[in-house]
Structure formats: C-alpha cells, structure tokens
XYZ file of C-alpha atoms in Angstrom:
458
model
C 45.430 62.634 125.838
C 47.251 64.211 128.791
C 46.389 67.790 129.677
C 48.834 70.593 129.000
C 49.552 71.042 132.694
C 50.364 67.336 133.061
C 52.715 67.472 130.065
C 54.478 70.502 131.553
C 54.837 68.746 134.912
C 56.356 65.705 133.196
C 58.717 67.908 131.187
C 59.874 69.751 134.318
C 60.613 66.417 136.011
C 62.913 65.192 133.245
C 64.314 68.580 132.183
C 67.454 68.498 134.416
C 68.376 65.035 133.152
C 67.610 66.089 129.577
C 69.839 69.160 129.816
C 72.686 67.169 131.392
C 72.554 64.647 128.536
C 73.169 67.316 125.877
C 76.573 67.681 124.191
C 76.302 71.478 124.125
C 77.077 73.407 127.283
C 74.203 75.476 128.659
C 74.435 78.362 131.110
C 71.618 80.495 132.488
C 72.625 83.780 134.103
C 70.981 86.861 135.496
C 71.542 90.171 133.731
C 74.679 90.879 135.810
C 76.303 87.585 134.806
C 75.662 85.525 137.970
C 75.209 81.884 136.920
C 71.874 80.353 137.959
C 72.177 77.056 136.037
C 75.078 75.142 134.490
C 74.678 71.730 132.831
C 77.257 68.930 132.921
C 78.545 69.608 129.381
C 79.307 73.251 130.240
C 81.429 72.166 133.214
C 83.372 69.756 131.015
C 83.884 72.277 128.204
C 84.981 75.003 130.635
C 87.235 72.616 132.620
C 85.588 73.395 135.941
C 83.454 71.721 138.607
C 81.695 74.848 139.756
C 80.902 78.233 138.245
C 79.366 81.178 140.060
C 79.813 84.049 137.592
C 80.734 84.645 133.946
C 83.872 86.464 135.071
C 85.182 83.215 136.609
C 85.476 81.683 133.115
C 89.180 81.813 132.142
C 90.509 83.201 128.881
C 89.327 86.804 129.047
C 86.133 88.611 129.980
C 83.118 86.843 128.476
C 80.968 89.887 129.264
C 83.280 92.221 127.324
C 83.422 89.740 124.439
C 79.603 89.699 124.431
C 79.434 93.481 124.161
C 81.985 93.543 121.304
C 80.186 90.734 119.445
C 76.815 92.468 119.887
C 78.180 95.726 118.484
C 79.756 93.889 115.545
C 76.433 92.140 114.840
C 74.348 95.298 115.245
C 72.529 93.801 118.240
C 73.054 96.634 120.731
C 70.995 99.527 122.047
C 71.865 103.247 122.071
C 74.466 102.772 124.816
C 75.946 99.610 123.266
C 74.235 97.116 125.568
C 73.482 93.704 124.001
C 69.789 93.308 123.182
C 67.466 90.359 122.531
C 68.961 89.142 119.262
C 71.213 86.077 119.123
C 74.906 86.944 119.437
C 77.796 84.546 118.792
C 81.579 84.630 118.983
C 84.628 82.405 119.546
C 86.156 82.323 123.028
C 89.745 81.101 123.478
C 89.966 78.943 126.621
C 93.494 78.189 127.919
C 94.027 74.445 128.485
C 97.824 74.313 128.915
C 100.812 76.626 128.706
C 100.794 78.109 125.216
C 97.751 76.069 124.141
C 93.992 76.627 124.135
C 90.737 75.370 122.692
C 88.179 77.381 120.751
C 84.665 77.532 122.178
C 81.833 79.033 120.185
C 79.463 80.867 122.514
C 75.905 81.783 121.474
C 73.644 83.794 123.728
C 70.184 85.323 123.746
C 68.407 87.581 126.224
C 65.108 86.125 127.500
C 62.494 87.960 129.561
C 59.855 86.269 131.671
C 57.577 88.045 134.172
C 59.729 91.197 134.017
C 62.851 89.199 134.896
C 65.689 89.302 132.345
C 68.114 86.422 131.986
C 70.678 85.280 129.458
C 70.945 81.760 128.143
C 74.331 80.688 126.757
C 75.033 77.717 124.467
C 78.683 76.554 124.330
C 80.324 74.225 121.771
C 83.936 73.141 121.223
C 84.856 74.184 117.644
C 88.646 73.788 117.934
C 88.903 71.072 115.287
C 86.443 72.872 113.023
C 88.430 76.126 113.145
C 91.658 74.212 112.509
C 90.127 72.434 109.510
C 88.714 75.704 108.147
C 92.176 77.261 108.142
C 93.822 74.299 106.435
C 91.050 73.414 103.989
C 89.870 76.876 103.071
C 89.014 79.025 106.048
C 91.671 81.497 104.947
C 91.836 80.377 101.319
C 90.086 83.591 100.297
C 93.399 85.357 100.879
C 95.568 82.411 99.825
C 96.799 81.479 103.308
C 97.382 77.861 104.305
C 99.181 76.671 107.428
C 99.461 73.776 109.845
C 102.035 75.415 112.113
C 101.003 76.100 115.741
C 102.764 79.486 115.808
C 101.033 80.557 112.613
C 97.691 79.368 113.981
C 98.330 81.484 117.076
C 98.939 84.477 114.804
C 95.717 83.764 112.885
C 93.740 83.504 116.112
C 95.205 86.788 117.326
C 94.098 88.377 114.047
C 90.574 87.060 114.650
C 90.614 88.628 118.121
C 91.749 92.091 117.030
C 90.096 92.296 113.600
C 86.898 93.918 114.867
C 88.821 96.650 116.714
C 90.582 99.714 115.316
C 93.864 98.967 117.112
C 97.038 99.490 115.084
C 98.736 96.214 114.155
C 102.319 95.715 113.054
C 103.494 92.524 111.352
C 107.182 91.672 111.543
C 108.811 88.898 109.561
C 111.205 88.167 106.732
C 110.431 89.057 103.115
C 108.178 86.464 101.528
C 106.922 85.052 104.840
C 103.309 86.122 104.274
C 102.931 89.527 105.935
C 100.871 90.951 103.073
C 98.497 87.981 103.133
C 98.060 88.414 106.873
C 97.154 92.076 106.369
C 94.529 91.164 103.767
C 93.102 88.550 106.130
C 92.913 91.128 108.930
C 91.102 93.578 106.642
C 88.658 90.948 105.352
C 87.679 89.966 108.893
C 87.310 93.555 110.123
C 84.274 95.818 110.158
C 86.013 97.804 107.403
C 85.986 94.951 104.888
C 83.486 96.726 102.605
C 85.832 99.702 102.312
C 89.244 99.879 100.653
C 92.508 98.292 101.719
C 95.148 100.725 100.464
C 98.758 99.571 100.362
C 101.779 101.857 100.419
C 105.291 100.542 99.831
C 107.201 103.004 102.009
C 110.537 101.942 100.482
C 109.416 102.973 96.992
C 108.205 106.532 97.650
C 110.521 109.237 96.252
C 111.604 111.612 99.023
C 110.149 114.703 97.348
C 106.749 113.081 96.748
C 106.087 111.762 100.260
C 103.458 114.357 101.253
C 101.657 114.273 97.903
C 101.612 110.466 98.016
C 100.108 110.287 101.495
C 98.036 113.466 101.728
C 97.256 114.331 98.112
C 97.732 117.649 96.348
C 95.713 120.416 94.705
C 96.072 121.781 91.205
C 99.098 124.035 90.837
C 100.743 122.933 94.082
C 103.929 122.051 92.207
C 105.184 121.628 88.654
C 103.151 118.919 86.963
C 100.174 119.167 89.354
C 97.600 119.870 86.645
C 94.653 118.561 88.650
C 93.639 117.763 92.208
C 94.899 114.368 93.374
C 93.804 112.456 96.456
C 96.407 110.789 98.646
C 96.543 107.374 100.254
C 94.832 108.523 103.463
C 91.819 109.830 101.541
C 91.695 106.672 99.415
C 91.643 104.538 102.592
C 88.976 106.607 104.378
C 86.662 104.202 106.196
C 89.011 101.312 105.422
C 92.558 100.173 106.138
C 95.898 101.794 105.255
C 98.740 99.269 104.976
C 102.223 100.748 105.451
C 104.507 98.085 104.013
C 108.231 98.273 104.893
C 107.508 101.178 107.231
C 111.069 100.911 108.584
C 112.348 102.426 105.317
C 110.729 105.821 105.868
C 113.284 108.607 106.479
C 113.067 110.111 109.974
C 111.869 113.514 108.787
C 108.902 111.812 107.095
C 108.261 109.656 110.148
C 107.446 112.834 112.109
C 104.904 113.946 109.475
C 103.270 110.518 109.464
C 103.057 110.448 113.258
C 101.290 113.818 113.346
C 98.522 112.556 111.076
C 98.193 109.252 112.925
C 97.594 111.091 116.193
C 94.436 112.967 115.126
C 93.689 111.700 111.596
C 93.796 115.223 110.188
C 95.921 116.442 107.288
C 96.197 119.122 104.628
C 96.817 118.272 100.954
C 99.931 119.802 99.423
C 99.135 123.348 98.291
C 95.924 123.578 100.321
C 95.027 125.219 103.642
C 91.886 123.130 104.056
C 92.114 120.455 106.772
C 90.660 117.043 105.979
C 89.452 114.514 108.576
C 89.633 110.773 107.846
C 88.737 107.524 109.584
C 91.516 105.047 108.825
C 92.848 101.942 110.525
C 96.622 101.766 110.170
C 98.428 98.441 109.742
C 102.183 98.282 109.212
C 104.748 95.647 108.273
C 108.517 95.394 108.336
C 111.181 92.794 107.614
C 113.528 94.530 110.054
C 113.477 94.568 113.856
C 111.919 97.962 114.584
C 112.844 97.855 118.279
C 116.524 97.588 117.311
C 116.114 100.503 114.877
C 114.596 102.563 117.703
C 117.542 101.727 119.961
C 120.009 102.682 117.222
C 118.195 105.980 116.594
C 117.085 105.120 113.050
C 113.372 104.948 113.850
C 111.337 107.310 116.015
C 110.297 105.734 119.305
C 107.006 107.677 119.407
C 106.016 106.377 115.966
C 107.077 102.857 116.936
C 104.843 102.836 120.014
C 101.984 104.368 118.018
C 102.174 101.533 115.483
C 103.151 98.727 117.854
C 99.823 98.395 119.705
C 99.303 94.796 118.537
C 102.613 93.249 117.384
C 102.328 90.009 115.399
C 105.454 88.093 114.395
C 105.320 85.935 111.265
C 107.857 83.091 111.598
C 110.130 82.343 108.664
C 109.323 79.219 106.639
C 112.410 77.427 107.993
C 110.953 77.919 111.496
C 107.691 76.200 110.526
C 108.837 73.017 108.764
C 105.394 71.405 109.108
C 104.199 73.946 106.515
C 106.869 73.142 103.919
C 105.288 69.955 102.552
C 101.746 71.284 103.023
C 102.497 74.371 100.933
C 104.627 72.478 98.401
C 101.789 70.045 97.676
C 99.322 72.940 97.436
C 101.458 74.916 94.977
C 102.081 71.756 92.949
C 98.354 71.073 92.715
C 97.310 74.575 91.656
C 100.170 74.878 89.128
C 99.326 71.555 87.420
C 95.614 72.310 87.490
C 94.938 69.241 89.621
C 96.787 66.851 87.272
C 98.556 63.964 88.980
C 102.127 64.829 89.875
C 103.756 63.835 93.118
C 106.978 64.522 94.955
C 109.480 61.684 95.164
C 111.380 60.856 98.341
C 114.573 62.658 97.259
C 112.569 65.769 96.324
C 110.902 65.806 99.751
C 114.297 65.563 101.456
C 115.537 68.529 99.428
C 112.529 70.624 100.372
C 112.873 69.839 104.084
C 116.645 70.406 104.199
C 116.692 73.698 102.301
C 116.714 76.842 104.540
C 114.319 78.873 102.314
C 115.819 82.361 102.579
C 113.046 83.605 100.269
C 110.375 81.911 102.403
C 106.937 81.080 100.941
C 107.500 83.245 97.867
C 110.625 81.250 96.980
C 108.906 77.916 97.662
C 106.078 78.833 95.323
C 108.504 79.776 92.535
C 110.434 76.516 92.942
C 107.260 74.413 92.905
C 105.973 76.179 89.799
C 109.295 75.407 88.086
C 109.297 71.684 88.923
C 105.593 71.344 88.105
C 106.137 72.758 84.625
C 109.608 71.414 83.804
C 109.509 67.873 85.233
C 108.869 65.262 82.559
C 107.339 62.359 84.491
C 104.535 62.031 87.025
C 107.024 61.862 89.921
C 109.258 64.840 90.706
C 112.872 63.937 91.510
C 115.785 65.959 92.874
C 117.179 66.397 89.344
C 114.006 68.286 88.332
C 114.792 71.276 90.555
C 116.296 74.539 89.191
C 120.104 74.489 88.879
C 120.636 77.551 91.071
C 118.471 75.958 93.762
C 120.541 72.756 93.659
C 123.789 74.773 93.705
C 122.676 76.595 96.856
C 121.562 73.308 98.382
C 124.887 71.561 97.651
C 126.846 74.530 98.990
C 124.939 74.315 102.250
C 125.422 70.548 102.401
C 129.196 70.837 101.936
C 129.384 73.256 104.874
C 127.346 70.854 107.035
C 129.464 67.864 105.980
C 132.686 69.697 106.817
C 131.374 70.528 110.271
C 130.223 66.925 110.808
C 133.681 65.533 109.955
C 135.240 67.814 112.552
C 132.606 66.956 115.151
C 132.294 63.184 115.720
C 129.047 63.647 117.669
C 127.265 65.332 114.721
C 125.816 62.134 113.284
C 122.287 62.155 112.016
C 121.072 58.573 111.740
C 117.838 57.492 113.453
C 119.311 55.435 116.295
C 121.949 58.004 117.232
C 119.401 60.810 117.319
C 117.052 58.750 119.483
C 119.925 57.934 121.839
C 120.878 61.603 122.005
C 117.277 62.580 122.851
C 117.272 59.814 125.450
C 120.455 61.248 126.958
C 118.837 64.673 127.322
C 115.472 63.405 128.546
C 113.734 64.314 125.296
C 114.933 67.936 125.454
C 115.452 68.858 121.790
C 117.072 72.205 122.568
C 119.770 70.467 124.642
C 120.291 67.822 121.940
C 120.657 70.526 119.273
C 123.243 72.361 121.383
C 125.323 69.193 121.732
C 125.231 68.685 117.961
C 126.188 72.316 117.374
C 123.073 73.023 115.335
C 119.880 75.005 115.955
C 116.550 73.447 116.924
C 115.028 74.014 113.470
C 117.851 72.053 111.790
C 117.423 69.252 114.315
C 113.678 69.270 113.625
C 114.375 68.799 109.892
C 116.589 65.784 110.557
C 113.966 64.270 112.863
C 111.205 64.884 110.291
C 113.264 63.353 107.491
C 113.851 60.220 109.585
C 110.217 60.043 110.612
C 110.938 60.663 114.304
C 108.011 62.283 116.120
C 107.680 63.379 119.716
C 105.805 60.108 120.352
C 108.713 58.068 118.948
C 111.250 59.768 121.210
C 108.950 59.329 124.217
C 108.566 55.629 123.456
C 112.320 55.302 123.150
C 112.746 56.996 126.533
C 110.411 54.439 128.085
C 112.464 51.421 126.918
C-alpha cells in the first residue's frame, strides 16, 4: 500500500485536471478578494477568460452580497464580517440587455498556517429558480407566472427582501400587488413577525390617527379601553399601506412624520412610542403624476419610492393568461378532468382583462362549475363576459373594415413582420393597434419569434 506522502503527491499531480473537469465553478481568493485560483467551469459560468478580483465579476459587488448573506444567516462577527460558516446566496449575472442568469454562490473561510482564504463554489441555477416559481416556488403566496417582466419583479423582490428599504408596488387593481407584498414579507428577515395591512381608502377621516397610532381610554367618545394602532401591531414586522394614493394630504403629512423617525404618540397620550417597522406601499394610480398635479406630497412619495416595482397588467403578460387559467380550472375542479376548448382559449387570449388576475379567476371558477361537459366551450362563459367580448370585437371589426391593412391571418402577419424586419412595434403601428394586441393575434395563430425569423430567412 502506498504511503500517505505518495498518495498526497499523486493527488497534487492530478488535482488541477480534476478541478477543471468539475461542473461547478471553483474560486480561491485571499481575504481581500484577490483571486488565486479559478477553474475552467468558473470562467464559463462567469463568461470570462480571466479573473483577478471578486470585484471584476459583473452583476453587482460579490463582496457586499457576501456580507449581506452572512448577516442574514447569522454567520458574522461583532462588526458584521463573514466568519467560517458556509454562506450561500443567488447572484444575478447579466448575459444580455435586459436578461441575466442566476448563479448560486457558496463560500467558506478556510485557514491554513495562519493564512486565511475563501473558497467559492458557483452553480448555474437559472432553470431551477424558474421552475420553482412556476411549479411552486411562490405557491406559498399563490403566485404563478411565466412572464419575463414578472420574473424580473420577483427577482428584484428576492434582492431587496432582506433589507429594510421601503418598497412601493404600482399596478392596476387585481394585478397581484397584495400577493407580491406577502411574498416580500415571507422572504424577509421579518417573516416571523406580523404583516399588517391597511386599506388607506377605507379609513374614515376622523379615525386616521387612532387607526395608525392607537388611542388611550377616554381619548374620545367611545374609547372605553386602550387600543393599539397599526404601527404597534406591525412592530418588528411589515406595515402594508394599500392604496396609499387615497390618503388626504393633511394625513400624508402625519404619516410622513412617523416614517421619518418611527416615533408616534397614541391619541390622548403624551407618551412617545418607538417602533421598528418596514413600510411597503401599493397604488393603482401613477403616484408621480399625482405629485406633479399637487395631489400627493412629494416628500412622502420619495420616502416611499425607494424601491419601485411595477406589476404589469394581465393583458401585458399574455403568456400568463393560459397558465393561470389552467391553474384556476384545476384548483376549482379539485383536479377533475376538464379542459379548455379551442374557442374558449381564443376568448381568453383576446379579452383585455380590465379586472386582471382577479377577474380571470372569477371567470374560470364560473366555467369550471357551470360547464356541463369535460370540454369548456365559448358558450360556457358568463353572459356579461361574452357581451363585453362581443362589444370589443365589433369595435375591432369596424376599424378593420375601414383599414384594409388591418388583416389578421397568418400569412399576412408574417409578410408584415417581414416588411418591418421582424420589428413587432413597427408592425403594430402600421396595423393601428398596440403591441399587446398584435401579440395576442400572433399567439392565437401560433406564430412565435422563431417562426417570424424563419420567414424572414426565406
């Protein structure tokens, strides 16, 4: 049997080749982040031929991400420096304009002969994270999506969840703002504390202060006992200000004062209370426009608008329509076999969904319960839904008759895309429709970006 020293010599000889044959990327750095070793897989994953320092990795500061991840995992010393425990996080690496891949980075501090180094293991988890979101990664809050803009919003939530930065969600009613807030809270360090929701549009004007800050016994008629407010209830957790745009301006000033130092006094009391609350807001109106018109305080807007996240309307994310429709159909029927017929799918894709996901869920619950056969047809939809659909179709038909170029068969659309070099925005302008409407027609005819590219090559 070979001696230990011989075995070690043999291992050292083959170690470089062994490390280069691994699928996982491996980096070895000194304590300041200077890279001392980088295997072939790491270069491929990081899209580079040479790395000298962690700060040369694109997509944000890896060293800052390490510190944040260590703090979140409780693996830091008294001055928040990462210690010897294993720390992991997801790093977003840009690969093209508006696109990126997700790399999971794991690292551990190793010490040999009084020299400290960090070893990093890197894996591409882009497909895994995508699958988690679609198949259940966000199912705990009921969120399902296959839209790239929605995935961007979800990834941004993952990035900011561990911080205390104020986040404001803007989007139409029913688009999923409340679900996004719950997802943010669940992924934050405050998840074990309360998420307290306040509908700012439903608070009576004379009860604003008592609602937010609480009151003491005898403060006003009917105050027969002490009552805590929403800030106290959310202490240590998250306070969700839904429809914050509906707050009157004189109440906006009171809210801003508390947000600045997290101190308040209950109604009828002179005792000041201190709280630790993360504030998240949502609105279905454009707050910047309300600021410009003088209906919303600019100082409150900038206090809330640290991390703005826009939730696109359902009609702007048509790839989600069928995904969500099938999901709602399945959960409403308890998994029993019912499927959407071709005409039903066309209706769902053509409808503009002014009520967004909330309306889609209601419609799918109706057809799941009221349809007689295993296949759902267009006649199974609610009458008011069909009336709205036919009204929209008559407007479109009238416009098409007056515009001879507004023809939506497969060959004509492919020729139009060919004419504009595959530019869908230009094709939509020539048809006199928006890009979302054009996307629906292309989806209904089964025309993908690959199809139009192939047509351009003929």
